CSV table of C-alpha atoms in Angstrom, one decimal:
chain,number,residue,atom,x,y,z
A,261,MET,CA,-17.0,-20.0,-22.3
A,262,SER,CA,-14.0,-22.3,-22.4
A,263,ASP,CA,-11.1,-21.9,-19.8
A,264,ASP,CA,-8.8,-20.6,-22.5
A,265,GLU,CA,-11.3,-17.9,-23.5
A,266,ARG,CA,-11.8,-17.0,-19.8
A,267,ASP,CA,-8.0,-16.7,-19.3
A,268,GLU,CA,-7.8,-14.3,-22.3
A,269,LYS,CA,-10.6,-12.1,-21.0
A,270,GLU,CA,-9.3,-9.5,-18.5
A,271,LEU,CA,-11.0,-10.3,-15.2
A,272,ASP,CA,-12.5,-7.3,-13.4
A,273,LEU,CA,-15.1,-6.4,-10.8
A,274,THR,CA,-17.9,-7.4,-13.1
A,275,SER,CA,-17.1,-10.9,-11.9
A,276,SER,CA,-18.4,-11.6,-8.4
A,277,GLU,CA,-15.6,-14.2,-8.0
A,278,VAL,CA,-13.0,-11.5,-8.6
A,279,VAL,CA,-14.7,-9.2,-6.0
A,280,THR,CA,-14.7,-12.1,-3.5
A,281,LYS,CA,-10.9,-12.7,-4.0
A,282,TYR,CA,-10.1,-9.0,-3.5
A,283,LYS,CA,-12.1,-9.0,-0.3
A,284,CYS,CA,-10.6,-12.2,1.0
A,285,ALA,CA,-7.1,-10.9,0.4
A,286,ALA,CA,-8.1,-7.6,2.1
A,287,GLU,CA,-9.6,-9.4,5.1
A,288,ILE,CA,-6.4,-11.4,5.6
A,289,LEU,CA,-4.3,-8.2,5.2
A,290,ASN,CA,-6.3,-6.2,7.6
A,291,LYS,CA,-5.8,-8.9,10.2
A,292,ALA,CA,-2.1,-9.1,9.4
A,293,LEU,CA,-1.8,-5.3,9.9
A,294,GLN,CA,-3.7,-5.5,13.2
A,295,LEU,CA,-1.2,-8.2,14.4
A,296,VAL,CA,1.9,-6.2,13.4
A,297,VAL,CA,0.6,-2.9,14.9
A,298,SER,CA,-0.3,-4.7,18.2
A,299,GLU,CA,3.4,-5.9,18.3
A,300,CYS,CA,4.8,-2.4,17.7
A,301,LYS,CA,6.3,-1.8,21.2
A,302,PRO,CA,9.5,-0.4,22.6
A,303,LYS,CA,12.5,-2.7,21.9
A,304,ALA,CA,10.6,-4.8,19.4
A,305,LYS,CA,13.1,-5.8,16.6
A,306,ILE,CA,12.0,-4.4,13.2
A,307,VAL,CA,13.0,-7.5,11.3
A,308,ASP,CA,10.9,-9.7,13.6
A,309,LEU,CA,7.8,-7.6,13.0
A,310,CYS,CA,8.4,-7.8,9.2
A,311,GLU,CA,8.8,-11.5,9.3
A,312,LYS,CA,5.6,-11.9,11.5
A,313,GLY,CA,3.6,-9.9,9.0
A,314,ASP,CA,4.7,-12.0,6.0
A,315,ALA,CA,4.4,-15.3,7.9
A,316,PHE,CA,0.8,-14.5,8.9
A,317,ILE,CA,-0.2,-13.7,5.3
A,318,ILE,CA,1.5,-16.8,3.9
A,319,GLU,CA,-0.2,-19.0,6.6
A,320,GLN,CA,-3.7,-17.5,6.1
A,321,THR,CA,-3.7,-17.4,2.3
A,322,GLY,CA,-2.4,-21.0,2.4
A,323,ASN,CA,-5.7,-22.1,3.9
A,324,MET,CA,-7.7,-20.5,1.0
A,325,TYR,CA,-9.0,-22.3,-2.1
A,326,LYS,CA,-7.3,-25.5,-1.1
A,327,SER,CA,-9.8,-27.6,-3.1
A,328,ALA,CA,-9.7,-25.6,-6.3
A,329,LYS,CA,-9.2,-27.7,-9.4
A,330,LYS,CA,-6.6,-25.4,-10.8
A,331,LYS,CA,-3.6,-24.3,-8.6
A,332,ILE,CA,-4.3,-20.8,-7.4
A,333,GLU,CA,-1.3,-18.5,-6.7
A,334,LYS,CA,-1.6,-16.7,-3.4
A,335,GLY,CA,0.5,-15.1,-0.6
A,336,VAL,CA,2.5,-11.9,-0.1
A,337,ALA,CA,1.9,-9.2,-2.7
A,338,PHE,CA,4.3,-6.7,-1.0
A,339,PRO,CA,6.7,-7.6,1.8
A,340,THR,CA,6.0,-6.1,5.2
A,341,CYS,CA,7.9,-2.9,5.7
A,342,ILE,CA,8.4,-1.0,9.0
A,343,SER,CA,9.7,2.5,8.3
A,344,VAL,CA,10.2,4.7,11.4
A,345,ASN,CA,10.1,8.5,11.9
A,346,ASN,CA,11.9,10.2,9.0
A,347,VAL,CA,12.4,7.0,7.1
A,348,VAL,CA,9.8,7.3,4.3
A,349,CYS,CA,9.3,3.8,3.0
A,350,HIS,CA,10.6,0.3,2.1
A,351,TYR,CA,12.5,-0.5,5.3
A,352,SER,CA,12.4,-4.3,5.5
A,353,PRO,CA,15.8,-5.3,6.9
A,354,LEU,CA,17.8,-8.5,6.7
A,355,PRO,CA,17.9,-11.0,9.6
A,356,ASN,CA,21.2,-9.6,11.0
A,357,ASP,CA,19.8,-6.1,11.4
A,358,GLU,CA,19.5,-5.1,15.1
A,359,SER,CA,17.2,-2.1,14.7
A,360,VAL,CA,14.5,-1.8,17.3
A,361,LEU,CA,11.5,0.4,17.9
A,362,GLU,CA,11.5,3.0,20.7
A,363,GLU,CA,8.9,4.9,22.8
A,364,GLY,CA,7.5,7.8,20.8
A,365,ASP,CA,8.5,6.4,17.3
A,366,VAL,CA,6.2,7.2,14.4
A,367,VAL,CA,5.9,3.7,12.8
A,368,LYS,CA,4.7,3.2,9.2
A,369,VAL,CA,3.6,-0.4,8.4
A,370,ASP,CA,3.2,-1.2,4.7
A,371,MET,CA,2.2,-4.6,3.3
A,372,GLY,CA,0.3,-6.5,0.6
A,373,CYS,CA,-1.6,-9.7,0.0
A,374,HIS,CA,-3.0,-11.4,-3.0
A,375,ILE,CA,-5.3,-14.3,-3.9
A,376,ASP,CA,-5.1,-15.5,-7.5
A,377,GLY,CA,-3.2,-12.3,-8.4
A,378,PHE,CA,-6.0,-10.1,-7.0
A,379,ILE,CA,-4.1,-7.7,-4.8
A,380,ALA,CA,-4.9,-5.8,-1.6
A,381,THR,CA,-2.4,-3.4,-0.2
A,382,VAL,CA,-2.4,-1.3,3.0
A,383,ALA,CA,-0.3,1.1,5.0
A,384,HIS,CA,-0.9,2.6,8.4
A,385,THR,CA,0.9,5.0,10.8
A,386,HIS,CA,1.1,4.3,14.5
A,387,VAL,CA,2.9,6.2,17.3
A,388,ILE,CA,4.4,4.1,20.1
A,389,GLN,CA,2.8,5.8,23.1
A,390,ASP,CA,-0.2,5.7,25.4
A,391,GLY,CA,-2.8,8.4,25.3
A,392,PRO,CA,-3.6,10.9,22.5
A,393,VAL,CA,-1.0,11.8,19.8
A,394,THR,CA,-0.3,15.5,19.9
A,395,GLY,CA,1.9,18.2,18.2
A,396,ARG,CA,3.5,17.7,14.8
A,397,LYS,CA,3.2,14.0,15.0
A,398,ALA,CA,-0.6,14.4,15.2
A,399,ASP,CA,-0.6,17.0,12.4
A,400,VAL,CA,1.2,14.8,9.9
A,401,ILE,CA,-0.9,11.7,10.6
A,402,ALA,CA,-4.1,13.8,10.5
A,403,ALA,CA,-2.9,15.4,7.2
A,404,THR,CA,-2.3,11.9,5.7
A,405,ASN,CA,-5.6,10.5,6.9
A,406,THR,CA,-7.7,13.5,5.9
A,407,ALA,CA,-6.0,13.4,2.4
A,408,ALA,CA,-6.8,9.7,2.2
A,409,GLU,CA,-10.5,10.4,3.1
A,410,VAL,CA,-10.6,13.1,0.4
A,411,ALA,CA,-8.9,10.9,-2.1
A,412,LEU,CA,-11.4,8.1,-1.4
A,413,ARG,CA,-14.2,10.5,-2.3
A,414,LEU,CA,-12.5,11.8,-5.5
A,415,VAL,CA,-11.3,8.5,-6.9
A,416,ARG,CA,-14.7,7.8,-8.6
A,417,PRO,CA,-15.9,7.4,-12.2
A,418,GLY,CA,-15.8,10.7,-14.1
A,419,LYS,CA,-13.1,12.3,-12.0
A,420,LYS,CA,-9.5,12.7,-13.2
A,421,ASN,CA,-6.3,11.7,-11.5
A,422,LYS,CA,-5.1,15.4,-11.4
A,423,ASP,CA,-8.2,16.2,-9.3
A,424,VAL,CA,-6.8,13.9,-6.6
A,425,THR,CA,-3.2,15.3,-6.9
A,426,GLU,CA,-4.4,18.9,-6.4
A,427,ALA,CA,-6.8,18.0,-3.5
A,428,ILE,CA,-4.4,16.0,-1.3
A,429,GLN,CA,-1.8,18.8,-1.5
A,430,LYS,CA,-4.4,21.3,-0.4
A,431,VAL,CA,-5.3,19.1,2.6
A,432,ALA,CA,-1.7,18.6,3.6
A,433,ALA,CA,-1.0,22.4,3.5
A,434,ALA,CA,-4.0,23.0,5.8
A,435,TYR,CA,-2.0,21.0,8.5
A,436,ASP,CA,1.2,22.8,7.6
A,437,CYS,CA,2.6,19.6,6.1
A,438,LYS,CA,3.8,18.6,2.6
A,439,ILE,CA,2.7,15.6,0.5
A,440,VAL,CA,5.8,13.6,-0.3
A,441,GLU,CA,7.0,13.9,-3.9
A,442,GLY,CA,7.6,11.1,-6.3
A,443,VAL,CA,4.8,8.8,-5.0
A,444,LEU,CA,2.5,7.0,-7.5
A,445,SER,CA,-0.9,5.5,-6.6
A,446,HIS,CA,-1.4,2.7,-9.1
A,447,GLN,CA,-4.4,0.9,-10.7
A,448,LEU,CA,-4.3,-2.7,-9.7
A,449,LYS,CA,-5.1,-5.6,-12.0
A,450,GLN,CA,-4.7,-9.3,-11.8
A,451,PHE,CA,-1.0,-10.0,-11.0
A,452,VAL,CA,-0.3,-6.3,-11.7
A,453,ILE,CA,0.7,-4.2,-8.7
A,454,ASP,CA,1.8,-1.2,-10.7
A,455,GLY,CA,-0.8,-0.6,-13.4
A,456,ASN,CA,-0.4,2.1,-16.0
A,457,LYS,CA,-3.2,4.4,-14.7
A,458,VAL,CA,-1.7,6.3,-11.8
A,459,VAL,CA,-2.3,9.3,-9.5
A,460,LEU,CA,0.8,11.4,-8.9
A,461,SER,CA,1.4,12.7,-5.4
A,462,VAL,CA,2.9,16.0,-6.5
A,463,ALA,CA,3.0,17.3,-10.0
A,464,SER,CA,6.4,19.0,-10.9
A,465,PRO,CA,8.4,19.8,-14.0
A,466,ASP,CA,10.5,16.7,-13.4
A,467,MET,CA,7.6,14.3,-12.9
A,468,ARG,CA,4.4,14.2,-14.9
A,469,VAL,CA,1.9,11.5,-15.7
A,470,ASP,CA,-0.7,11.0,-18.4
A,471,GLU,CA,-4.1,12.5,-17.5
A,472,ALA,CA,-6.5,9.6,-16.8
A,473,GLU,CA,-10.2,9.3,-15.8
A,474,PHE,CA,-11.3,6.8,-13.3
A,475,GLU,CA,-13.8,4.2,-14.5
A,476,GLU,CA,-16.3,1.9,-13.0
A,477,ASN,CA,-15.0,-1.6,-12.1
A,478,GLU,CA,-11.4,-0.4,-11.6
A,479,VAL,CA,-9.3,-1.1,-8.5
A,480,TYR,CA,-6.7,1.3,-7.1
A,481,ALA,CA,-4.1,1.4,-4.3
A,482,ILE,CA,-4.2,4.9,-3.1
A,483,ASP,CA,-0.9,5.7,-1.5
A,484,ILE,CA,-0.4,8.9,0.5
A,485,PHE,CA,2.6,10.1,2.4
A,486,ALA,CA,2.8,13.4,4.2
A,487,SER,CA,5.8,15.0,5.9
A,488,THR,CA,6.5,17.7,8.4
A,489,GLY,CA,9.6,18.6,6.3
A,490,GLU,CA,10.1,19.4,2.7
A,491,GLY,CA,8.6,16.2,1.3
A,492,LYS,CA,11.6,15.5,-1.0
A,493,PRO,CA,12.8,12.0,-0.1
A,494,ARG,CA,16.3,10.8,-0.8
A,495,MET,CA,18.1,7.4,-0.9
A,496,LEU,CA,21.0,7.6,1.5
A,497,ASP,CA,22.4,4.1,1.2
A,498,GLU,CA,21.8,1.6,-1.6
A,499,LYS,CA,22.8,-1.2,0.7
A,500,GLN,CA,19.6,-0.7,2.7
A,501,THR,CA,17.5,-1.9,-0.3
A,502,THR,CA,16.1,-5.3,0.3
A,503,ILE,CA,12.8,-5.3,-1.8
A,504,TYR,CA,12.9,-6.0,-5.5
A,505,LYS,CA,10.5,-7.0,-8.3
A,506,ARG,CA,11.3,-9.0,-11.4
A,507,ALA,CA,11.2,-6.7,-14.5
A,508,VAL,CA,9.4,-9.2,-16.7
A,509,ASP,CA,10.1,-7.4,-20.0
A,510,LYS,CA,13.9,-7.5,-19.5
A,511,ASN,CA,16.4,-10.2,-20.4
A,512,TYR,CA,20.2,-10.5,-20.0
A,513,HIS,CA,22.7,-13.3,-19.8
A,514,LEU,CA,24.2,-13.0,-16.3
A,515,LYS,CA,28.0,-13.6,-16.0
A,516,MET,CA,28.3,-14.5,-12.4
A,517,LYS,CA,27.3,-18.0,-11.1
A,518,ALA,CA,25.9,-16.4,-7.9
A,519,SER,CA,23.7,-14.1,-10.0
A,520,ARG,CA,22.4,-16.9,-12.2
A,521,PHE,CA,21.6,-19.0,-9.1
A,522,ILE,CA,19.7,-16.1,-7.4
A,523,PHE,CA,17.9,-15.1,-10.6
A,524,SER,CA,16.7,-18.7,-11.2
A,525,GLU,CA,15.4,-18.7,-7.6
A,526,ILE,CA,13.6,-15.4,-8.1
A,527,ASN,CA,12.0,-16.6,-11.4
A,528,GLN,CA,10.8,-19.8,-9.6
A,529,LYS,CA,9.5,-18.2,-6.4
A,530,PHE,CA,8.7,-14.6,-7.2
A,531,PRO,CA,8.1,-14.3,-11.0
A,532,ILE,CA,5.7,-11.3,-10.7
A,533,MET,CA,5.2,-9.9,-7.2
A,534,PRO,CA,7.7,-7.8,-5.2
A,535,PHE,CA,9.8,-9.9,-2.7
A,536,THR,CA,12.3,-9.4,0.1
A,537,ALA,CA,15.9,-10.5,-0.1
A,538,ARG,CA,15.3,-12.3,3.3
A,539,ALA,CA,13.4,-14.9,1.3
A,540,LEU,CA,16.4,-15.8,-0.9
A,541,GLU,CA,19.4,-18.1,-0.2
A,542,GLU,CA,21.3,-15.7,2.0
A,543,LYS,CA,25.0,-16.2,1.2
A,544,ARG,CA,24.6,-15.7,-2.5
A,545,ALA,CA,21.8,-13.2,-2.5
A,546,ARG,CA,23.7,-9.9,-1.9
A,547,LEU,CA,26.3,-10.6,-4.5
A,548,GLY,CA,23.9,-12.0,-7.1
A,549,LEU,CA,21.3,-9.2,-6.7
A,550,VAL,CA,23.8,-6.5,-7.6
A,551,GLU,CA,24.4,-7.8,-11.1
A,552,CYS,CA,20.6,-8.4,-11.6
A,553,VAL,CA,19.9,-4.8,-10.7
A,554,THR,CA,22.8,-3.4,-12.7
A,555,HIS,CA,21.3,-5.0,-15.9
A,556,ASP,CA,17.7,-4.0,-15.1
A,557,LEU,CA,16.4,-7.5,-14.5
A,558,LEU,CA,15.1,-6.4,-11.1
A,559,GLN,CA,13.4,-3.2,-10.1
A,560,PRO,CA,14.7,-2.1,-6.7
A,561,TYR,CA,12.4,-0.4,-4.1
A,562,PRO,CA,15.0,1.8,-2.3
A,563,VAL,CA,14.7,2.9,1.3
A,564,LEU,CA,14.0,6.6,1.2
A,565,HIS,CA,14.6,9.3,3.9
A,566,GLU,CA,13.3,12.7,4.8
A,567,LYS,CA,15.6,15.1,6.7
A,568,ASN,CA,16.5,14.0,10.3
A,569,GLY,CA,14.1,15.3,12.9
A,570,GLU,CA,11.1,15.4,10.6
A,571,PHE,CA,8.2,13.0,10.7
A,572,VAL,CA,6.6,11.2,7.8
A,573,ALA,CA,3.2,9.5,8.0
A,574,HIS,CA,1.8,7.0,5.4
A,575,ILE,CA,-1.7,5.7,4.7
A,576,LYS,CA,-2.5,3.4,1.8
A,577,PHE,CA,-5.7,1.7,1.0
A,578,THR,CA,-7.3,-0.4,-1.7
A,579,VAL,CA,-10.5,0.8,-3.2
A,580,LEU,CA,-12.9,-1.0,-5.6
A,581,LEU,CA,-14.9,1.3,-7.9
A,582,MET,CA,-18.1,-0.7,-7.7
A,583,PRO,CA,-21.4,0.3,-9.5
A,584,ASN,CA,-22.9,1.4,-6.2
A,585,GLY,CA,-19.9,3.5,-5.2
A,586,SER,CA,-16.3,3.2,-3.8
A,587,ASP,CA,-15.6,0.3,-1.5
A,588,ARG,CA,-12.5,0.8,0.6
A,589,ILE,CA,-11.5,-2.7,1.6
A,590,THR,CA,-8.3,-2.1,3.6
A,591,SER,CA,-7.9,0.1,6.6
A,592,HIS,CA,-7.0,0.2,10.3
A,593,PRO,CA,-8.5,2.5,13.0
A,594,LEU,CA,-6.3,5.5,14.0
A,595,GLN,CA,-5.2,6.4,17.5
A,596,ASP,CA,-6.7,9.4,19.2
A,597,LEU,CA,-5.2,12.4,17.4
A,598,GLN,CA,-5.1,16.0,18.7
A,599,PRO,CA,-3.5,18.0,15.8
A,600,THR,CA,-2.6,21.6,16.3
A,601,LYS,CA,-4.4,22.7,13.1
A,602,THR,CA,-8.1,22.9,12.3
A,603,ILE,CA,-9.6,22.5,8.8
A,604,GLU,CA,-11.5,25.7,7.9
A,605,ASP,CA,-11.3,25.5,4.1
A,606,PRO,CA,-14.9,25.1,2.7
A,607,GLU,CA,-13.6,23.2,-0.3
A,608,ILE,CA,-12.0,20.5,1.8
A,609,LYS,CA,-15.1,20.3,4.0
A,610,ALA,CA,-17.2,19.9,0.9
A,611,TRP,CA,-15.0,17.0,-0.4
A,612,LEU,CA,-15.2,15.3,3.0
A,613,ALA,CA,-19.0,15.6,3.0
A,614,LEU,CA,-19.3,13.6,-0.3
A,615,ALA,CA,-20.8,10.1,0.1
A,616,THR,CA,-18.6,7.1,-1.0
A,617,LYS,CA,-21.6,4.9,-1.7
A,618,THR,CA,-24.9,5.5,-3.6
A,619,LYS,CA,-28.2,4.3,-2.4
A,620,LYS,CA,-29.3,1.0,-4.0
A,621,LYS,CA,-32.5,1.0,-5.9
A,622,GLY,CA,-34.8,-2.0,-5.3
A,623,GLY,CA,-33.9,-4.9,-3.2
A,624,GLY,CA,-30.8,-6.4,-4.9
A,625,LYS,CA,-28.9,-9.3,-3.3
A,626,LYS,CA,-26.7,-8.3,-0.4
A,627,LYS,CA,-23.6,-10.3,0.4
A,628,LYS,CA,-22.7,-11.4,3.9
A,629,GLY,CA,-24.9,-9.1,5.8
A,630,LYS,CA,-23.6,-9.3,9.3
A,631,LYS,CA,-25.1,-7.8,12.4
A,632,GLY,CA,-23.8,-4.3,12.9
A,633,ASP,CA,-22.7,-3.8,9.3
A,634,LYS,CA,-23.2,-0.3,7.9
A,635,PRO,CA,-26.0,0.0,5.4
A,636,GLU,CA,-24.7,0.7,1.8
A,637,ASP,CA,-25.4,4.5,1.9
A,638,GLU,CA,-24.2,5.2,5.4
A,639,SER,CA,-20.5,5.7,4.6
A,640,ALA,CA,-21.1,9.4,3.9
A,641,ALA,CA,-19.2,12.3,5.5
A,642,ALA,CA,-15.8,12.0,7.1
A,643,GLU,CA,-14.9,14.6,9.8
A,644,PRO,CA,-11.9,16.8,9.2
A,645,MET,CA,-9.4,16.1,11.9
A,646,ASP,CA,-8.8,18.8,14.4
A,647,ALA,CA,-8.5,19.2,18.2
A,648,SER,CA,-12.1,18.3,18.7
A,649,THR,CA,-12.2,15.1,16.6
A,650,ASN,CA,-10.0,12.0,16.4
A,651,GLY,CA,-9.4,8.9,14.3
A,652,ALA,CA,-12.3,7.0,15.8
A,653,THR,CA,-14.7,8.2,13.2
A,654,THR,CA,-12.6,8.0,10.1
A,655,GLU,CA,-12.3,4.3,9.4
A,656,SER,CA,-14.0,3.5,6.1
């Protein structure tokens, strides 16, 4: 096959090289997440943590595929966001922002990494405290994590996206929490972070998606938010938005010089992936971005809020639908959680008892078998999280 023919063919998980690139991106991302979570301490500046996460990804991906014949694009696939307490998502402030973390904060870290356009994304929720997390904070994190574990077992060939939507709402309700509305979990493809096949967080008359069935060799970013409140996020201040993505299908002749300068910089540096305004030439950025957004050249990722006093938790993971089962490639261990609720529902327990991998027949080739690795079929049941269990057993 010539290079041109290979470029035209959509690359998926049938290529071992593609699987390797997804897993390399995930490995870097998991380490970046670990670094950022370890730095989440009282008085840590949020913007510093965001910059550390992005810098780590850029440095680590920069060391990959250095000797490749063809230049391979790699780096940040989604800028590091640190959203605290009732802030739902996309908080990645500019350098002059003085916001800091405080003891007891519920901190959501969200980030993405890619190698050659093969994207891994992850989000994790961490409470800044010593000892077990209790009360409603524990409930909302347990709800999000248990919903993620159920989703992992239902995002499999033959199942439909609506199966996942219904199941995660049932899980959240068991913890007296709500799944946050308006969230889409997207299929991932090469250089596509928001593929057309999606899972909707909450079906409503205002928001519906096409029914879709999961298929082997697909990749998904499963994105789950739960709230102790109503789960209806709102944008409070447009000026808080700092993350954008180039809308590749839109064109417009910009009038302002600052806009043209910024748009040229975006096309050069960030033609496809979401980016942070921190990475642009600062003086002209704010002015130029407004005209670009007004004329739909950029898709903004607004900072969304739940009501004050409520807590929102977020878990996102990337899953490869391999022939031998679902392979969750991004995650982070949870703190010890002691929620106030216990899962009694037999249907939820049955979902959690499903295996994510199938037993291999015969002695096929096994990649990178390290000491202590789980055998293929051992990723079976996840425990529902209640007062007698904690996050130690749930990392996939």
